Short mmCIF file of C-alpha atoms and ligand atoms in Angstrom, two decimals:
data_model
loop_
_atom_site.label_atom_id
_atom_site.label_comp_id
_atom_site.label_asym_id
_atom_site.label_seq_id
_atom_site.Cartn_x
_atom_site.Cartn_y
_atom_site.Cartn_z
CA UNK Z 1 -26.65 14.24 -5.41
CA UNK Z 2 -23.65 11.92 -5.08
CA UNK Z 3 -23.02 12.62 -1.39
CA UNK Z 4 -26.57 11.81 -0.33
CA UNK Z 5 -26.69 8.64 -2.45
CA UNK Z 6 -23.44 7.36 -0.88
CA UNK Z 7 -24.65 8.22 2.63
CA UNK Z 8 -28.05 6.52 2.23
CA UNK Z 9 -26.54 3.38 0.71
CA UNK Z 10 -24.16 2.84 3.63
CA UNK Z 11 -26.79 3.70 6.24
CA UNK Z 12 -28.99 0.91 4.93
CA UNK Z 13 -26.18 -1.57 4.34
CA UNK Z 14 -24.60 -1.21 7.78
CA UNK Z 15 -27.66 -0.57 10.01
CA UNK Z 16 -27.08 -2.23 13.41
CA UNK Z 17 -23.43 -3.03 12.69
CA UNK Z 18 -20.79 -1.97 15.19
CA UNK Z 19 -17.05 -2.43 15.60
CA UNK Z 20 -14.92 -2.83 18.69
CA UNK Z 21 -11.20 -2.07 18.43
CA UNK Z 22 -9.04 -3.17 21.37
CA UNK Z 23 -5.37 -3.05 22.33
CA UNK Z 24 -4.14 -4.13 25.77
CA UNK Z 25 -1.45 -6.16 27.53
CA UNK Z 26 -1.91 -9.78 26.51
CA UNK Z 27 -3.26 -12.27 29.05
CA UNK Z 28 -5.61 -15.27 28.92
CA UNK Z 29 -9.36 -14.63 28.89
CA UNK Z 30 -9.66 -11.50 26.75
CA UNK Z 31 -11.46 -13.10 23.80
CA UNK Z 32 -13.80 -14.99 26.15
CA UNK Z 33 -14.64 -11.84 28.13
CA UNK Z 34 -15.38 -9.74 25.02
CA UNK Z 35 -17.42 -12.51 23.38
CA UNK Z 36 -19.39 -13.04 26.62
CA UNK Z 37 -20.06 -9.30 26.89
CA UNK Z 38 -21.41 -9.11 23.33
CA UNK Z 39 -23.59 -12.21 23.78
CA UNK Z 40 -25.01 -10.90 27.08
CA UNK Z 41 -25.82 -7.58 25.39
CA UNK Z 42 -27.73 -9.10 22.46
CA UNK Z 43 -24.98 -8.72 19.87
CA UNK Z 44 -23.99 -11.29 17.26
CA UNK Z 45 -20.34 -11.44 16.13
CA UNK Z 46 -19.98 -11.07 12.34
CA UNK Z 47 -16.15 -10.98 12.10
CA UNK Z 48 -13.41 -11.35 14.70
CA UNK Z 49 -9.66 -10.84 14.29
CA UNK Z 50 -6.99 -10.79 16.93
CA UNK Z 51 -3.19 -10.78 17.12
CA UNK Z 52 -0.73 -11.23 19.95
CA UNK Z 53 2.78 -9.86 19.50
CA UNK Z 54 4.46 -12.27 21.89
CA UNK Z 55 2.71 -15.04 23.85
CA UNK Z 56 5.26 -14.38 26.58
CA UNK Z 57 3.69 -11.05 27.40
CA UNK Z 58 3.42 -8.56 24.57
CA UNK Z 59 0.43 -6.53 23.47
CA UNK Z 60 -2.88 -7.98 22.31
CA UNK Z 61 -4.89 -6.47 19.45
CA UNK Z 62 -8.49 -7.26 18.47
CA UNK Z 63 -11.12 -6.07 16.00
CA UNK Z 64 -14.68 -7.40 16.20
CA UNK Z 65 -17.52 -6.51 13.85
CA UNK Z 66 -20.95 -7.31 15.31
CA UNK Z 67 -24.69 -6.85 14.71
CA UNK Z 68 -27.10 -5.64 17.37
CA UNK Z 69 -30.69 -4.64 16.58
CA UNK Z 70 -31.24 -0.96 17.38
CA UNK Z 71 -27.51 -0.34 17.96
CA UNK Z 72 -27.70 3.24 16.72
CA UNK Z 73 -30.06 4.09 19.59
CA UNK Z 74 -28.23 2.11 22.31
CA UNK Z 75 -24.52 2.48 21.46
CA UNK Z 76 -23.78 4.93 24.29
CA UNK Z 77 -25.33 2.53 26.81
CA UNK Z 78 -23.24 -0.32 25.30
CA UNK Z 79 -20.06 1.76 25.62
CA UNK Z 80 -20.83 2.50 29.27
CA UNK Z 81 -21.42 -1.21 29.93
CA UNK Z 82 -18.17 -2.18 28.18
CA UNK Z 83 -16.04 -0.07 30.53
CA UNK Z 84 -16.23 -2.86 33.12
CA UNK Z 85 -14.58 -5.34 30.73
CA UNK Z 86 -12.14 -2.71 29.47
CA UNK Z 87 -11.00 -1.76 32.97
CA UNK Z 88 -10.51 -5.43 33.90
CA UNK Z 89 -7.94 -5.83 31.08
CA UNK Z 90 -6.55 -2.25 30.98
CA UNK Z 91 -7.82 -1.88 27.42
CA UNK Z 92 -7.38 1.01 25.02
CA UNK Z 93 -10.63 0.64 23.07
CA UNK Z 94 -13.41 2.19 21.02
CA UNK Z 95 -16.82 1.11 19.74
CA UNK Z 96 -17.88 2.66 16.43
CA UNK Z 97 -21.01 2.56 14.26
CA UNK Z 98 -20.33 1.11 10.80
CA UNK Z 99 -23.14 3.15 9.22
CA UNK Z 100 -21.95 6.56 10.52
CA UNK Z 101 -19.83 7.98 7.67
CA UNK Z 102 -16.51 9.42 8.87
CA UNK Z 103 -15.99 13.07 7.98
CA UNK Z 104 -12.98 13.19 5.66
CA UNK Z 105 -11.07 16.34 4.68
CA UNK Z 106 -8.65 16.08 1.77
CA UNK Z 107 -5.60 18.34 1.43
CA UNK Z 108 -4.07 18.62 -2.06
CA UNK Z 109 -1.49 20.77 -3.81
CA UNK Z 110 -1.01 20.66 -7.62
CA UNK Z 111 -0.72 16.94 -8.41
CA UNK Z 112 -4.30 15.60 -8.45
CA UNK Z 113 -4.00 11.88 -9.27
CA UNK Z 114 -4.45 10.80 -5.64
CA UNK Z 115 -7.35 13.23 -5.14
CA UNK Z 116 -9.01 11.90 -8.29
CA UNK Z 117 -8.63 8.29 -7.09
CA UNK Z 118 -10.28 9.11 -3.76
CA UNK Z 119 -13.12 11.01 -5.46
CA UNK Z 120 -13.63 8.15 -7.93
CA UNK Z 121 -13.75 5.51 -5.19
CA UNK Z 122 -16.12 7.71 -3.16
CA UNK Z 123 -18.45 8.26 -6.14
CA UNK Z 124 -18.40 4.50 -6.82
CA UNK Z 125 -19.63 3.94 -3.24
CA UNK Z 126 -16.45 2.22 -2.06
CA UNK Z 127 -15.64 4.76 0.67
CA UNK Z 128 -18.14 5.18 3.51
CA UNK Z 129 -17.12 8.75 4.18
CA UNK Z 130 -18.49 12.25 3.94
CA UNK Z 131 -15.96 14.42 2.11
CA UNK Z 132 -16.77 17.63 3.97
CA UNK Z 133 -14.22 19.79 2.14
CA UNK Z 134 -11.02 19.93 0.11
CA UNK Z 135 -8.30 22.34 1.21
CA UNK Z 136 -5.51 23.32 -1.16
CA UNK Z 137 -2.62 25.75 -1.49
CA UNK Z 138 -3.38 25.93 -5.23
CA UNK Z 139 -6.52 26.66 -7.30
CA UNK Z 140 -5.92 23.81 -9.79
CA UNK Z 141 -8.52 21.32 -8.44
CA UNK Z 142 -11.34 23.74 -7.62
CA UNK Z 143 -13.45 23.01 -10.72
CA UNK Z 144 -13.18 19.24 -10.31
CA UNK Z 145 -14.06 19.32 -6.59
CA UNK Z 146 -16.90 21.84 -6.82
CA UNK Z 147 -18.42 19.92 -9.74
CA UNK Z 148 -19.15 17.19 -7.17
CA UNK Z 149 -20.75 19.63 -4.74
CA UNK Z 150 -17.78 19.50 -2.33
CA UNK Z 151 -16.59 22.80 -0.77
CA UNK Z 152 -13.10 23.88 -1.93
CA UNK Z 153 -10.94 26.18 0.18
CA UNK Z 154 -7.89 27.83 -1.41
CA UNK Z 155 -5.30 28.74 1.24
CA UNK Z 156 -1.89 29.62 -0.24
CA UNK Z 157 1.03 28.96 2.11
CA UNK Z 158 4.48 30.48 2.57
CA UNK Z 159 6.97 29.71 5.35
CA UNK Z 160 6.04 33.06 6.93
CA UNK Z 161 2.25 32.54 6.73
CA UNK Z 162 2.17 28.81 7.61
CA UNK Z 163 1.16 29.34 11.30
CA UNK Z 164 -1.81 31.55 10.47
CA UNK Z 165 -2.83 29.35 7.53
CA UNK Z 166 -2.83 26.26 9.74
CA UNK Z 167 -4.99 28.12 12.27
CA UNK Z 168 -7.44 28.95 9.48
CA UNK Z 169 -7.37 25.30 8.33
CA UNK Z 170 -8.25 24.16 11.86
CA UNK Z 171 -11.07 26.72 12.05
CA UNK Z 172 -12.52 25.62 8.71
CA UNK Z 173 -12.51 21.95 9.78
CA UNK Z 174 -13.86 22.50 13.31
CA UNK Z 175 -16.86 20.17 13.88
CA UNK Z 176 -16.56 18.91 10.33
CA UNK Z 177 -13.68 16.41 10.37
CA UNK Z 178 -12.87 12.98 11.74
CA UNK Z 179 -9.66 12.53 9.74
CA UNK Z 180 -7.49 14.23 7.13
CA UNK Z 181 -5.91 12.81 3.97
CA UNK Z 182 -2.85 14.47 2.47
CA UNK Z 183 -3.31 13.59 -1.22
CA UNK Z 184 0.13 14.77 -2.36
CA UNK Z 185 -0.17 17.91 -0.25
CA UNK Z 186 3.31 19.33 -0.44
CA UNK Z 187 3.52 21.23 2.81
CA UNK Z 188 5.08 20.01 6.05
CA UNK Z 189 2.46 20.21 8.83
CA UNK Z 190 3.46 21.73 12.15
CA UNK Z 191 2.80 20.10 15.51
CA UNK Z 192 -0.19 22.47 15.87
CA UNK Z 193 -2.08 20.24 13.41
CA UNK Z 194 -0.24 16.94 13.96
CA UNK Z 195 -0.80 16.87 17.74
CA UNK Z 196 -4.49 17.74 17.39
CA UNK Z 197 -5.05 15.02 14.81
CA UNK Z 198 -2.73 12.33 16.23
CA UNK Z 199 -3.01 9.17 14.06
CA UNK Z 200 -5.83 10.82 12.09
CA UNK Z 201 -3.78 12.35 9.25
CA UNK Z 202 -2.89 9.95 6.44
CA UNK Z 203 -0.12 10.93 3.99
CA UNK Z 204 1.01 9.28 0.78
CA UNK Z 205 4.76 9.45 0.41
CA UNK Z 206 5.99 8.79 -3.10
CA UNK Z 207 8.75 6.33 -2.19
CA UNK Z 208 9.10 2.90 -0.54
CA UNK Z 209 9.95 4.22 2.94
CA UNK Z 210 12.30 4.39 4.68
CA UNK Z 211 14.10 5.03 1.42
CA UNK Z 212 14.15 8.57 -0.02
CA UNK Z 213 12.51 10.59 2.76
CA UNK Z 214 11.65 14.25 2.10
CA UNK Z 215 11.24 16.15 -1.13
CA UNK Z 216 11.75 14.86 -4.71
CA UNK Z 217 12.03 11.12 -3.91
CA UNK Z 218 11.83 10.12 -7.61
CA UNK Z 219 14.88 12.29 -8.39
CA UNK Z 220 16.67 10.65 -5.46
CA UNK Z 221 15.65 7.18 -6.71
CA UNK Z 222 16.77 7.91 -10.27
CA UNK Z 223 20.18 9.13 -9.09
CA UNK Z 224 20.52 5.95 -6.97
CA UNK Z 225 19.72 3.74 -9.98
CA UNK Z 226 16.94 1.77 -8.23
CA UNK Z 227 15.23 -1.23 -9.89
CA UNK Z 228 12.15 -0.93 -7.66
CA UNK Z 229 10.08 2.19 -6.89
CA UNK Z 230 7.23 2.37 -4.42
CA UNK Z 231 4.75 4.39 -2.41
CA UNK Z 232 3.96 4.46 1.30
CA UNK Z 233 0.79 5.52 3.12
CA UNK Z 234 1.48 6.45 6.72
CA UNK Z 235 0.06 8.40 9.63
CA UNK Z 236 1.63 11.85 9.87
CA UNK Z 237 3.90 12.70 12.78
CA UNK Z 238 6.03 15.75 13.52
CA UNK Z 239 9.03 13.95 12.03
CA UNK Z 240 8.81 14.01 8.24
CA UNK Z 241 7.75 10.74 6.57
CA UNK Z 242 8.50 8.78 9.76
CA UNK Z 243 4.99 8.02 11.03
CA UNK Z 244 3.36 4.56 11.43
CA UNK Z 245 3.24 2.85 8.04
CA UNK Z 246 -0.23 1.70 6.99
CA UNK Z 247 0.33 0.34 3.46
CA UNK Z 248 3.06 0.09 0.83
CA UNK Z 249 3.44 -1.24 -2.69
CA UNK Z 250 6.13 -1.36 -5.35
CA UNK Z 251 6.74 -1.63 -9.07
CA UNK Z 252 9.79 -2.68 -11.15
CA UNK Z 253 11.72 -0.11 -13.19
CA UNK Z 254 14.89 -0.32 -15.29
CA UNK Z 255 17.85 1.62 -16.73
CA UNK Z 256 15.56 2.55 -19.65
CA UNK Z 257 13.36 4.70 -17.36
CA UNK Z 258 14.09 8.41 -16.84
CA UNK Z 259 12.75 10.45 -13.87
CA UNK Z 260 9.48 11.21 -15.66
CA UNK Z 261 9.00 7.51 -16.38
CA UNK Z 262 9.49 6.81 -12.66
CA UNK Z 263 6.97 9.51 -11.75
CA UNK Z 264 4.43 8.17 -14.27
CA UNK Z 265 4.71 4.61 -12.95
CA UNK Z 266 4.79 5.94 -9.40
CA UNK Z 267 1.47 7.77 -9.77
CA UNK Z 268 -0.32 4.43 -10.33
CA UNK Z 269 1.16 3.01 -7.13
CA UNK Z 270 0.53 6.13 -5.06
CA UNK Z 271 -3.16 6.21 -5.95
CA UNK Z 272 -3.78 2.57 -5.11
CA UNK Z 273 -1.78 2.59 -1.87
CA UNK Z 274 -3.48 5.72 -0.56
CA UNK Z 275 -6.97 4.46 -1.46
CA UNK Z 276 -6.32 1.17 0.37
CA UNK Z 277 -5.08 2.99 3.49
CA UNK Z 278 -8.04 5.42 3.51
CA UNK Z 279 -10.55 2.57 3.11
CA UNK Z 280 -8.95 0.62 5.97
CA UNK Z 281 -8.99 3.72 8.21
CA UNK Z 282 -12.66 4.35 7.41
CA UNK Z 283 -13.48 0.72 8.23
CA UNK Z 284 -11.63 0.89 11.58
CA UNK Z 285 -9.16 -1.81 10.51
CA UNK Z 286 -5.98 -0.06 11.71
CA UNK Z 287 -4.58 -0.12 15.24
CA UNK Z 288 -1.46 1.89 16.04
CA UNK Z 289 1.15 0.46 18.40
CA UNK Z 290 3.92 3.01 19.07
CA UNK Z 291 5.32 3.62 15.57
CA UNK Z 292 3.87 0.57 13.89
CA UNK Z 293 0.38 -0.50 12.80
CA UNK Z 294 -1.67 -3.67 13.03
CA UNK Z 295 -4.04 -3.80 10.03
CA UNK Z 296 -6.92 -6.32 10.12
CA UNK Z 297 -7.81 -6.70 6.44
N1 LIG Y 301 4.55 16.90 9.81
C1 LIG Y 301 4.51 16.28 8.62
N2 LIG Y 301 4.03 16.92 7.53
C2 LIG Y 301 3.98 16.28 6.34
C3 LIG Y 301 4.46 14.96 6.21
C4 LIG Y 301 4.95 14.30 7.39
O1 LIG Y 301 5.34 13.11 7.35
N3 LIG Y 301 4.96 14.98 8.56
N4 LIG Y 301 4.49 14.34 4.95
C5 LIG Y 301 4.49 15.32 3.84
C6 LIG Y 301 4.45 14.83 2.42
N5 LIG Y 301 5.77 14.97 1.82
C7 LIG Y 301 6.25 13.85 1.25
O2 LIG Y 301 5.49 12.88 1.12
C8 LIG Y 301 6.49 16.21 1.78
C9 LIG Y 301 5.81 17.38 1.53
C10 LIG Y 301 6.49 18.59 1.52
C11 LIG Y 301 7.86 18.65 1.73
C12 LIG Y 301 8.54 19.98 1.74
O3 LIG Y 301 9.76 20.08 1.78
N6 LIG Y 301 7.71 21.05 1.74
C13 LIG Y 301 8.23 22.46 1.88
C14 LIG Y 301 7.53 23.39 0.87
C15 LIG Y 301 7.65 22.85 -0.53
C16 LIG Y 301 6.85 23.74 -1.49
O4 LIG Y 301 6.37 24.80 -1.07
O5 LIG Y 301 6.73 23.33 -2.65
C17 LIG Y 301 7.82 22.95 3.26
O6 LIG Y 301 6.72 22.56 3.75
O7 LIG Y 301 8.58 23.79 3.80
C18 LIG Y 301 8.55 17.46 1.96
C19 LIG Y 301 7.87 16.24 1.98
C20 LIG Y 301 3.30 16.26 4.01
N7 LIG Y 301 3.48 16.93 5.25
#
């Protein structure tokens, strides 16, 4: 069973590995205090990244990956102990377990190239996640998804039924989701979902934002006569395609390309950009600062 094989592999590979993600007002002594805390609590730093916006007094961002024997059994005690350091520096922080797979729910409509990329990466063992279900407003991907033993929920949507459908989506995911990926899901989410999953819904927009927001971006790009097309992975906010950007990439096109040529080239970029963003989210590499991100790759 693919799911169990993926889960077991990561549990062994990342046993005892934890991550601390921190954002706080910058001031001297933060790195020293966090390093001292980890040393005093029997943890060994494996990787440390930090970034300060403005030495004159901006925000400070940090991601530390560490090893501590028996972490899985003592992580709650470590979190309680860290509050002293966190309070001293007014930190926004979290400590996560690298070997606990995040529960990922994928939303898809008819276009399945991004879904397929995520499933392929997951099967290959590159995504430490448990795909707990796929939700779609079309039946097209049911056979593919269920062939991998993943539950598939078909929930057609109209403007009139959207509120009750979103309520059903929330009910289906309850207790079974850490984050959502919109893999070319062509429905605008209401604040009912967006607020509940703040900075935990990743969308792939098929343009190089902020260009060509909204529907049919390739048609917009073709009409504009662009020489570059792109894709953008971002966290979903109430405002369409305006959330914190996580990853982008581009590709050259020319006057010889029609709209379908743009879409065909665009599908390659969309898949790669979304997979990168999902992997970074799973690995706790993304910190959100207002409407921007800091990504520690
Ligand atoms: N609250 C948000 N929801 C969604 C976002 C977002 O940024 N905020 N991104 C979109 C993805 N998207 C482009 O990438 C997009 C999807 C759908 C539409 C749209 O006009 N949908 C219509 C219905 C269209 C149909 O039924 O075929 C609608 O929802 O009324 C525009 C852009 C995902 N959701």
